[in-house]
CSV table of N, CA and C in Angstrom, one decimal:
chain,number,residue,atom,x,y,z
A,1,MET,N,0.7,-1.0,0.0
A,1,MET,CA,-0.1,0.0,0.0
A,1,MET,C,1.0,1.3,0.1
A,2,ALA,N,0.3,2.1,-0.9
A,2,ALA,CA,1.4,3.8,-1.0
A,2,ALA,C,1.0,4.3,0.3
A,3,LYS,N,2.3,4.9,0.8
A,3,LYS,CA,2.0,5.4,1.8
A,3,LYS,C,1.3,7.2,1.7
A,4,ILE,N,0.7,7.5,2.4
A,4,ILE,CA,-0.4,8.9,2.2
A,4,ILE,C,0.6,9.8,2.5
A,5,THR,N,0.8,11.1,1.7
A,5,THR,CA,1.6,12.1,1.8
A,5,THR,C,1.0,13.6,2.0
A,6,GLU,N,1.4,14.7,2.5
A,6,GLU,CA,0.6,15.5,2.6
A,6,GLU,C,0.4,16.3,1.0
A,7,ASN,N,1.1,15.9,0.3
A,7,ASN,CA,1.3,16.4,-1.4
A,7,ASN,C,0.2,15.5,-2.2
A,8,MET,N,-0.5,14.7,-1.5
A,8,MET,CA,-1.5,13.9,-2.1
A,8,MET,C,-2.6,14.9,-2.4
A,9,THR,N,-3.6,14.5,-3.1
A,9,THR,CA,-5.1,15.3,-3.1
A,9,THR,C,-6.0,14.6,-2.4
A,10,ILE,N,-6.8,14.9,-1.6
A,10,ILE,CA,-8.0,14.2,-1.1
A,10,ILE,C,-8.5,13.4,-1.9
A,11,MET,N,-8.9,13.3,-3.1
A,11,MET,CA,-9.3,12.7,-4.0
A,11,MET,C,-8.4,11.4,-4.2
A,12,ASP,N,-7.1,11.6,-4.3
A,12,ASP,CA,-6.2,10.4,-4.5
A,12,ASP,C,-6.4,9.5,-3.4
A,13,VAL,N,-6.6,9.9,-2.0
A,13,VAL,CA,-6.7,9.1,-1.0
A,13,VAL,C,-8.1,8.7,-0.8
A,14,LEU,N,-9.3,9.1,-1.5
A,14,LEU,CA,-10.6,8.7,-1.5
A,14,LEU,C,-10.6,7.7,-2.7
A,15,ASN,N,-9.9,7.6,-3.8
A,15,ASN,CA,-9.9,6.7,-4.8
A,15,ASN,C,-9.3,5.7,-4.4
A,16,MET,N,-8.1,5.6,-3.2
A,16,MET,CA,-7.6,4.5,-2.8
A,16,MET,C,-8.7,3.3,-1.8
A,17,ASP,N,-9.5,4.4,-1.3
A,17,ASP,CA,-10.6,4.1,-0.3
A,17,ASP,C,-11.5,4.7,0.1
A,18,ARG,N,-12.6,4.8,-0.2
A,18,ARG,CA,-14.0,5.7,0.0
A,18,ARG,C,-13.9,5.5,1.7
A,19,GLU,N,-13.6,4.7,2.5
A,19,GLU,CA,-13.8,4.6,4.0
A,19,GLU,C,-13.1,5.5,4.7
A,20,ALA,N,-11.7,6.2,3.9
A,20,ALA,CA,-11.0,7.0,4.1
A,20,ALA,C,-11.8,8.4,4.4
A,21,ALA,N,-12.9,8.5,4.2
A,21,ALA,CA,-13.6,9.8,4.4
A,21,ALA,C,-13.9,10.0,5.4
A,22,ALA,N,-14.0,9.1,6.2
A,22,ALA,CA,-14.3,9.1,8.1
A,22,ALA,C,-13.3,9.9,8.6
A,23,VAL,N,-11.8,9.7,8.0
A,23,VAL,CA,-10.7,10.3,8.8
A,23,VAL,C,-10.8,11.7,8.5
A,24,PHE,N,-11.1,12.3,7.2
A,24,PHE,CA,-11.2,13.4,6.8
A,24,PHE,C,-12.3,14.2,7.4
A,25,MET,N,-13.5,13.8,7.7
A,25,MET,CA,-14.5,14.2,8.4
A,25,MET,C,-14.1,14.4,9.9
A,26,LYS,N,-13.2,13.4,10.2
A,26,LYS,CA,-13.2,13.8,11.7
A,26,LYS,C,-12.1,15.1,12.2
A,27,TYR,N,-11.5,15.3,11.0
A,27,TYR,CA,-10.9,16.8,10.8
A,27,TYR,C,-11.5,17.8,10.6
A,28,GLY,N,-13.0,17.8,10.2
A,28,GLY,CA,-13.5,18.9,9.9
A,28,GLY,C,-13.5,19.0,8.3
A,29,LEU,N,-13.1,18.2,7.6
A,29,LEU,CA,-12.9,18.5,6.2
A,29,LEU,C,-14.4,17.7,5.8
A,30,HIS,N,-15.2,18.5,5.6
A,30,HIS,CA,-16.4,17.4,5.3
A,30,HIS,C,-16.9,17.6,3.8
A,31,CYS,N,-16.4,18.7,3.0
A,31,CYS,CA,-16.8,18.9,1.4
A,31,CYS,C,-15.9,18.2,0.7
A,32,LEU,N,-15.8,16.6,1.0
A,32,LEU,CA,-15.1,15.9,-0.2
A,32,LEU,C,-15.3,15.8,-1.2
A,33,GLY,N,-16.6,16.2,-1.6
A,33,GLY,CA,-17.0,16.3,-3.0
A,33,GLY,C,-16.7,17.6,-3.8
A,34,CYS,N,-16.0,18.5,-2.9
A,34,CYS,CA,-16.0,19.8,-3.8
A,34,CYS,C,-15.1,19.7,-4.8
A,35,PRO,N,-14.7,20.8,-5.6
A,35,PRO,CA,-13.7,21.0,-6.6
A,35,PRO,C,-12.1,20.7,-5.6
A,36,GLY,N,-11.9,21.5,-4.7
A,36,GLY,CA,-10.8,21.5,-4.1
A,36,GLY,C,-10.3,20.3,-3.8
A,37,ALA,N,-11.2,19.2,-3.2
A,37,ALA,CA,-10.8,18.0,-3.3
A,37,ALA,C,-10.0,17.1,-4.3
A,38,THR,N,-10.3,17.3,-5.3
A,38,THR,CA,-9.4,16.9,-6.6
A,38,THR,C,-8.5,17.8,-7.4
A,39,MET,N,-8.5,19.3,-6.5
A,39,MET,CA,-6.9,19.8,-6.9
A,39,MET,C,-5.8,20.3,-5.8
A,40,GLU,N,-6.7,20.7,-4.8
A,40,GLU,CA,-5.8,20.8,-3.7
A,40,GLU,C,-5.3,19.6,-2.8
A,41,SER,N,-3.9,20.0,-2.3
A,41,SER,CA,-3.1,19.0,-1.6
A,41,SER,C,-3.6,18.8,-0.2
A,42,ILE,N,-3.6,17.7,0.5
A,42,ILE,CA,-4.0,17.6,1.5
A,42,ILE,C,-3.0,18.7,2.7
A,43,GLY,N,-2.2,18.8,2.2
A,43,GLY,CA,-1.5,19.8,3.2
A,43,GLY,C,-2.0,21.1,2.9
A,44,ASP,N,-2.2,21.7,1.7
A,44,ASP,CA,-3.2,23.0,1.4
A,44,ASP,C,-4.3,23.0,2.1
A,45,ALA,N,-5.1,21.9,1.7
A,45,ALA,CA,-6.5,21.7,2.8
A,45,ALA,C,-6.5,22.0,4.0
A,46,GLY,N,-5.3,21.2,4.7
A,46,GLY,CA,-5.0,21.5,6.1
A,46,GLY,C,-4.7,22.9,6.5
A,47,LYS,N,-3.9,23.4,5.6
A,47,LYS,CA,-3.3,24.9,6.3
A,47,LYS,C,-4.9,25.7,6.3
A,48,VAL,N,-5.6,25.6,5.2
A,48,VAL,CA,-6.7,26.3,5.0
A,48,VAL,C,-7.7,26.5,6.1
A,49,HIS,N,-7.7,25.1,6.6
A,49,HIS,CA,-8.6,25.2,7.6
A,49,HIS,C,-8.0,24.8,9.2
A,50,GLY,N,-7.1,25.0,9.1
A,50,GLY,CA,-6.4,24.9,10.4
A,50,GLY,C,-6.0,23.5,11.1
A,51,ILE,N,-5.7,22.4,10.5
A,51,ILE,CA,-5.8,21.2,10.8
A,51,ILE,C,-4.5,21.2,10.9
A,52,ASP,N,-3.9,20.2,12.0
A,52,ASP,CA,-2.5,19.6,12.2
A,52,ASP,C,-2.5,18.4,11.0
A,53,VAL,N,-1.8,18.9,9.9
A,53,VAL,CA,-1.5,18.2,8.7
A,53,VAL,C,-0.9,16.9,8.7
A,54,SER,N,0.2,17.1,9.8
A,54,SER,CA,1.0,15.9,10.0
A,54,SER,C,0.2,14.7,10.8
A,55,LYS,N,-0.6,15.4,11.9
A,55,LYS,CA,-1.4,14.3,12.4
A,55,LYS,C,-2.6,13.5,11.5
A,56,LEU,N,-3.0,14.5,10.9
A,56,LEU,CA,-4.1,14.0,9.6
A,56,LEU,C,-3.2,12.7,8.9
A,57,VAL,N,-2.2,13.3,8.2
A,57,VAL,CA,-1.4,12.2,7.5
A,57,VAL,C,-1.4,10.9,8.4
A,58,GLU,N,-0.7,11.1,9.5
A,58,GLU,CA,-0.6,10.1,10.4
A,58,GLU,C,-1.9,9.3,10.3
A,59,ASP,N,-2.9,9.8,10.9
A,59,ASP,CA,-4.3,9.2,10.7
A,59,ASP,C,-4.8,8.4,9.6
A,60,LEU,N,-4.3,9.2,8.4
A,60,LEU,CA,-4.5,8.3,7.3
A,60,LEU,C,-4.2,7.2,6.9
A,61,ASN,N,-2.6,7.2,7.3
A,61,ASN,CA,-1.9,6.1,7.1
A,61,ASN,C,-2.4,5.1,8.0
A,62,LYS,N,-2.6,5.2,9.2
A,62,LYS,CA,-3.0,4.2,10.5
A,62,LYS,C,-4.3,3.8,9.8
A,63,HIS,N,-5.1,4.3,9.0
A,63,HIS,CA,-6.4,3.8,8.5
A,63,HIS,C,-5.7,2.7,7.8
A,64,PHE,N,-5.1,3.0,6.4
A,64,PHE,CA,-4.7,2.1,5.7
A,64,PHE,C,-4.0,1.0,6.0
A,65,GLU,N,-3.1,1.0,7.2
A,65,GLU,CA,-2.3,0.0,7.6
A,65,GLU,C,-3.5,-0.8,8.2
A,66,ASN,N,-4.5,-0.6,8.9
A,66,ASN,CA,-5.2,-1.4,9.4
A,66,ASN,C,-6.5,-2.0,8.5
A,67,LYS,N,-6.3,-2.1,7.0
A,67,LYS,CA,-7.3,-2.3,6.1
A,67,LYS,C,-6.7,-3.7,5.7
């Protein structure tokens, strides 16, 4: 399984596993279908929304490790 990085887009991750949406939702990223999800990196989205990007990426990687 590929390692999730902050340079990936939200849609990159959701295309790997739709269940990862729960991790994004936990961090307040609810507009997963918005155009930003396909163009913005996880890092950029995190900065815009005031999210700890390193923690988000860590939790996403844990999600995939547990699959």
